[in-house]
Amino acid sequence: MAKNKHKVLVVDDEPDIVEILKYNLEKEGFEVKTAPEGKKGLEIARKFYPELILLDIMMPVMDGVETCRQLREIPELSGSFIIFLTARAEEYSEVAAFDVGADDYITKPIKPRALMSRINAHFRRENKKSNKDTEVIKIGKFTIDKSSYTLLIENEQVTLPKKEFELLYFLAETPNKVYGRDELLANIWGSDVYVLARTVDVHIRRVREKIGSEFIKTVKGVGYKFEWQE
């Protein structure tokens, strides 16, 4: 009997890896579709609306970084998890992945049990957030609705990828309170996901580009805050 009905898309050009992932995901009760490269992955994602996308970096036709960037431009996938699975362990590859909106980055060779544990941790944390964060934050010209992952700025909808949205929501919940990078990493990415501290800076920069740089302030040597004066 299926344990859940979450939909997962696996995009990888290595058939053996795809087969292993598909087998283990379906065993856990996930509904799985696969694609051998990025363009095909995008085509499937637009119809399938996966809640989780496992994405290789080095692929023919379209690489994983460009695929991720285009996935994050699809409004219906703004709440989807994107996890990179890659043989490349260089820091610049990891930074590039998070820069285009990845939620996690796992190096190959893949250990199926550890991967399933990591995936389930993402969904457990999301369920806790969904149960807790149901109200809408209205602050100045912003309306931030966590239940639907929608951001309105002066009644115009602005699309933010999942982690950018969660970062904005978290900071706007307590205006003028300063949070360090470690606090933001723990609250947005979770303690069971290893990401670089620089990831926070990248996401802050991207949020500023979309909402205006005057709202999220840097407190030198400390961290970031959502600045708001009544």
CSV table of C-alpha atoms in Angstrom, one decimal:
chain,number,residue,atom,x,y,z
A,1,MET,CA,0.0,0.0,0.0
A,2,ALA,CA,1.3,3.5,-0.9
A,3,LYS,CA,2.6,5.6,1.9
A,4,ASN,CA,2.0,8.8,0.1
A,5,LYS,CA,0.9,10.3,-3.2
A,6,HIS,CA,3.6,12.8,-3.8
A,7,LYS,CA,4.6,13.2,-7.4
A,8,VAL,CA,8.3,13.0,-8.3
A,9,LEU,CA,10.2,13.8,-11.6
A,10,VAL,CA,13.6,12.3,-12.1
A,11,VAL,CA,15.8,14.0,-14.8
A,12,ASP,CA,19.0,12.1,-15.5
A,13,ASP,CA,20.8,10.8,-18.5
A,14,GLU,CA,22.1,7.7,-16.8
A,15,PRO,CA,19.6,4.8,-17.2
A,16,ASP,CA,21.0,2.8,-14.3
A,17,ILE,CA,20.6,5.7,-11.9
A,18,VAL,CA,17.1,6.4,-13.2
A,19,GLU,CA,16.1,2.8,-12.7
A,20,ILE,CA,17.4,2.7,-9.1
A,21,LEU,CA,15.7,6.0,-8.2
A,22,LYS,CA,12.4,5.0,-9.8
A,23,TYR,CA,12.4,1.7,-8.0
A,24,ASN,CA,13.1,3.1,-4.6
A,25,LEU,CA,10.7,6.1,-5.0
A,26,GLU,CA,7.9,3.9,-6.1
A,27,LYS,CA,8.6,1.5,-3.2
A,28,GLU,CA,8.1,4.4,-0.9
A,29,GLY,CA,4.7,5.2,-2.6
A,30,PHE,CA,5.7,8.1,-4.8
A,31,GLU,CA,4.2,8.6,-8.3
A,32,VAL,CA,7.3,8.8,-10.6
A,33,LYS,CA,8.0,10.1,-14.1
A,34,THR,CA,11.4,10.2,-15.7
A,35,ALA,CA,13.2,12.2,-18.4
A,36,PRO,CA,16.7,11.6,-20.0
A,37,GLU,CA,17.5,15.3,-20.3
A,38,GLY,CA,16.4,18.8,-19.4
A,39,LYS,CA,14.2,19.8,-22.3
A,40,LYS,CA,12.1,16.6,-22.0
A,41,GLY,CA,12.1,17.2,-18.2
A,42,LEU,CA,10.6,20.6,-18.7
A,43,GLU,CA,8.0,19.3,-21.1
A,44,ILE,CA,6.9,16.6,-18.5
A,45,ALA,CA,7.0,19.0,-15.6
A,46,ARG,CA,4.5,21.5,-17.3
A,47,LYS,CA,1.9,18.7,-17.5
A,48,PHE,CA,2.8,16.5,-14.4
A,49,TYR,CA,3.3,19.3,-11.8
A,50,PRO,CA,5.8,17.3,-9.6
A,51,GLU,CA,6.2,18.2,-6.0
A,52,LEU,CA,9.8,17.0,-6.1
A,53,ILE,CA,12.3,17.1,-8.9
A,54,LEU,CA,15.6,15.2,-8.8
A,55,LEU,CA,17.9,16.8,-11.3
A,56,ASP,CA,21.3,15.8,-12.7
A,57,ILE,CA,23.7,18.6,-13.6
A,58,MET,CA,25.7,17.2,-16.5
A,59,MET,CA,23.2,16.2,-19.3
A,60,PRO,CA,23.0,16.5,-23.0
A,61,VAL,CA,20.7,19.0,-24.8
A,62,MET,CA,20.1,21.1,-21.7
A,63,ASP,CA,22.1,20.9,-18.5
A,64,GLY,CA,20.6,20.8,-15.0
A,65,VAL,CA,21.4,24.4,-14.0
A,66,GLU,CA,19.6,25.8,-17.0
A,67,THR,CA,16.8,23.3,-16.5
A,68,CYS,CA,16.4,24.4,-12.9
A,69,ARG,CA,16.4,28.1,-13.9
A,70,GLN,CA,13.5,27.4,-16.3
A,71,LEU,CA,11.6,25.2,-13.9
A,72,ARG,CA,11.7,28.1,-11.4
A,73,GLU,CA,10.0,30.4,-13.9
A,74,ILE,CA,6.9,28.1,-14.0
A,75,PRO,CA,4.4,29.6,-11.4
A,76,GLU,CA,2.7,26.2,-10.8
A,77,LEU,CA,6.0,24.8,-9.6
A,78,SER,CA,7.0,27.6,-7.2
A,79,GLY,CA,6.3,25.3,-4.3
A,80,SER,CA,8.2,22.3,-5.7
A,81,PHE,CA,11.4,20.9,-4.2
A,82,ILE,CA,14.4,20.7,-6.6
A,83,ILE,CA,17.3,18.5,-5.5
A,84,PHE,CA,20.4,18.2,-7.6
A,85,LEU,CA,22.1,14.8,-7.9
A,86,THR,CA,25.5,15.2,-9.4
A,87,ALA,CA,29.0,13.7,-9.6
A,88,ARG,CA,30.4,17.2,-9.5
A,89,ALA,CA,31.4,18.2,-5.9
A,90,GLU,CA,33.1,21.5,-6.7
A,91,GLU,CA,31.9,24.4,-4.7
A,92,TYR,CA,31.2,26.6,-7.7
A,93,SER,CA,28.8,23.9,-9.0
A,94,GLU,CA,27.0,23.9,-5.7
A,95,VAL,CA,26.8,27.7,-5.6
A,96,ALA,CA,25.5,27.7,-9.2
A,97,ALA,CA,22.8,25.1,-8.3
A,98,PHE,CA,21.5,27.2,-5.3
A,99,ASP,CA,21.8,30.4,-7.4
A,100,VAL,CA,19.1,29.1,-9.8
A,101,GLY,CA,16.8,27.9,-7.0
A,102,ALA,CA,17.8,24.5,-5.9
A,103,ASP,CA,16.6,23.3,-2.4
A,104,ASP,CA,19.3,20.7,-1.9
A,105,TYR,CA,22.5,19.3,-3.5
A,106,ILE,CA,23.5,15.6,-3.2
A,107,THR,CA,26.7,14.2,-4.7
A,108,LYS,CA,26.9,10.8,-6.4
A,109,PRO,CA,27.3,7.9,-5.9
A,110,ILE,CA,23.8,7.9,-4.6
A,111,LYS,CA,22.9,5.8,-1.5
A,112,PRO,CA,19.2,5.1,-2.0
A,113,ARG,CA,18.3,4.7,1.7
A,114,ALA,CA,20.0,8.0,2.7
A,115,LEU,CA,18.4,9.7,-0.3
A,116,MET,CA,14.9,8.5,0.7
A,117,SER,CA,15.5,9.7,4.2
A,118,ARG,CA,16.5,13.1,3.0
A,119,ILE,CA,13.5,13.4,0.7
A,120,ASN,CA,11.1,12.3,3.4
A,121,ALA,CA,12.7,14.9,5.8
A,122,HIS,CA,11.9,17.6,3.2
A,123,PHE,CA,8.3,16.6,3.1
A,124,ARG,CA,8.0,16.2,6.9
A,125,ARG,CA,9.3,19.7,7.4
A,126,GLU,CA,7.0,21.0,4.8
A,127,ASN,CA,4.0,19.4,6.5
A,128,LYS,CA,5.0,21.0,9.8
A,129,LYS,CA,5.2,24.4,8.1
A,130,SER,CA,1.9,24.0,6.4
A,131,ASN,CA,0.2,23.2,9.7
A,132,LYS,CA,1.8,26.1,11.4
A,133,ASP,CA,1.9,28.9,8.8
A,134,THR,CA,-1.6,29.4,7.6
A,135,GLU,CA,-2.1,33.2,8.1
A,136,VAL,CA,-1.5,35.9,5.6
A,137,ILE,CA,1.1,38.5,6.4
A,138,LYS,CA,0.1,42.0,5.3
A,139,ILE,CA,2.9,44.6,5.7
A,140,GLY,CA,3.0,47.8,3.7
A,141,LYS,CA,2.4,47.1,0.1
A,142,PHE,CA,3.1,43.3,0.6
A,143,THR,CA,0.6,40.5,1.0
A,144,ILE,CA,2.4,37.2,1.7
A,145,ASP,CA,0.2,34.1,1.7
A,146,LYS,CA,2.0,31.0,2.9
A,147,SER,CA,-0.9,28.6,2.3
A,148,SER,CA,-0.8,29.3,-1.5
A,149,TYR,CA,2.8,30.5,-1.8
A,150,THR,CA,1.6,33.8,-3.4
A,151,LEU,CA,3.2,37.2,-3.0
A,152,LEU,CA,1.2,40.3,-4.0
A,153,ILE,CA,3.0,43.7,-4.2
A,154,GLU,CA,0.4,46.5,-4.5
A,155,ASN,CA,-2.1,43.8,-5.7
A,156,GLU,CA,0.2,42.5,-8.5
A,157,GLN,CA,1.4,38.9,-8.1
A,158,VAL,CA,5.1,38.3,-8.0
A,159,THR,CA,6.4,34.8,-8.4
A,160,LEU,CA,9.2,33.7,-6.1
A,161,PRO,CA,10.8,30.2,-6.0
A,162,LYS,CA,10.0,28.2,-2.9
A,163,LYS,CA,13.1,29.0,-0.8
A,164,GLU,CA,13.1,32.7,-1.7
A,165,PHE,CA,9.4,32.9,-0.7
A,166,GLU,CA,10.0,31.1,2.6
A,167,LEU,CA,13.0,33.4,3.3
A,168,LEU,CA,10.9,36.5,2.7
A,169,TYR,CA,8.0,35.1,4.7
A,170,PHE,CA,10.2,34.2,7.7
A,171,LEU,CA,11.9,37.7,7.8
A,172,ALA,CA,8.6,39.5,7.3
A,173,GLU,CA,7.0,37.6,10.2
A,174,THR,CA,9.1,39.6,12.6
A,175,PRO,CA,10.0,42.9,11.0
A,176,ASN,CA,13.2,44.6,12.2
A,177,LYS,CA,14.5,41.5,13.9
A,178,VAL,CA,18.0,40.6,12.8
A,179,TYR,CA,18.7,36.9,11.9
A,180,GLY,CA,22.2,35.5,11.3
A,181,ARG,CA,23.0,33.2,8.4
A,182,ASP,CA,23.0,30.1,10.6
A,183,GLU,CA,19.5,30.9,12.0
A,184,LEU,CA,18.2,31.4,8.5
A,185,LEU,CA,19.8,28.2,7.2
A,186,ALA,CA,18.3,26.2,10.1
A,187,ASN,CA,14.8,27.7,9.7
A,188,ILE,CA,14.5,27.7,5.9
A,189,TRP,CA,16.7,24.8,4.8
A,190,GLY,CA,16.6,22.7,8.0
A,191,SER,CA,19.4,21.2,10.1
A,192,ASP,CA,19.2,17.9,8.1
A,193,VAL,CA,20.2,19.6,4.8
A,194,TYR,CA,23.8,20.7,4.3
A,195,VAL,CA,24.1,23.9,2.3
A,196,LEU,CA,26.7,26.6,2.2
A,197,ALA,CA,26.2,29.8,4.3
A,198,ARG,CA,26.7,31.7,1.0
A,199,THR,CA,23.4,30.2,-0.2
A,200,VAL,CA,21.6,32.7,2.1
A,201,ASP,CA,23.4,35.6,0.5
A,202,VAL,CA,22.5,34.4,-2.9
A,203,HIS,CA,18.8,34.0,-2.0
A,204,ILE,CA,18.7,37.4,-0.3
A,205,ARG,CA,20.1,39.0,-3.4
A,206,ARG,CA,17.5,37.4,-5.6
A,207,VAL,CA,14.6,38.4,-3.3
A,208,ARG,CA,15.9,42.0,-3.3
A,209,GLU,CA,15.9,42.0,-7.1
A,210,LYS,CA,12.2,41.1,-7.1
A,211,ILE,CA,10.8,43.2,-4.2
A,212,GLY,CA,13.2,46.1,-4.0
A,213,SER,CA,16.5,46.4,-2.1
A,214,GLU,CA,15.2,48.8,0.5
A,215,PHE,CA,13.2,46.2,2.4
A,216,ILE,CA,15.7,43.6,3.4
A,217,LYS,CA,18.7,45.2,5.1
A,218,THR,CA,22.1,43.8,5.8
A,219,VAL,CA,23.4,44.3,9.4
A,220,LYS,CA,27.1,44.0,9.0
A,221,GLY,CA,28.7,41.2,10.9
A,222,VAL,CA,25.3,40.0,12.1
A,223,GLY,CA,22.8,39.0,9.4
A,224,TYR,CA,19.6,40.3,7.7
A,225,LYS,CA,16.3,41.8,8.7
A,226,PHE,CA,13.1,42.9,7.0
A,227,GLU,CA,13.0,46.6,7.7
A,228,TRP,CA,9.6,48.2,8.3
A,229,GLN,CA,8.5,51.5,10.0
A,230,GLU,CA,4.8,52.1,10.7
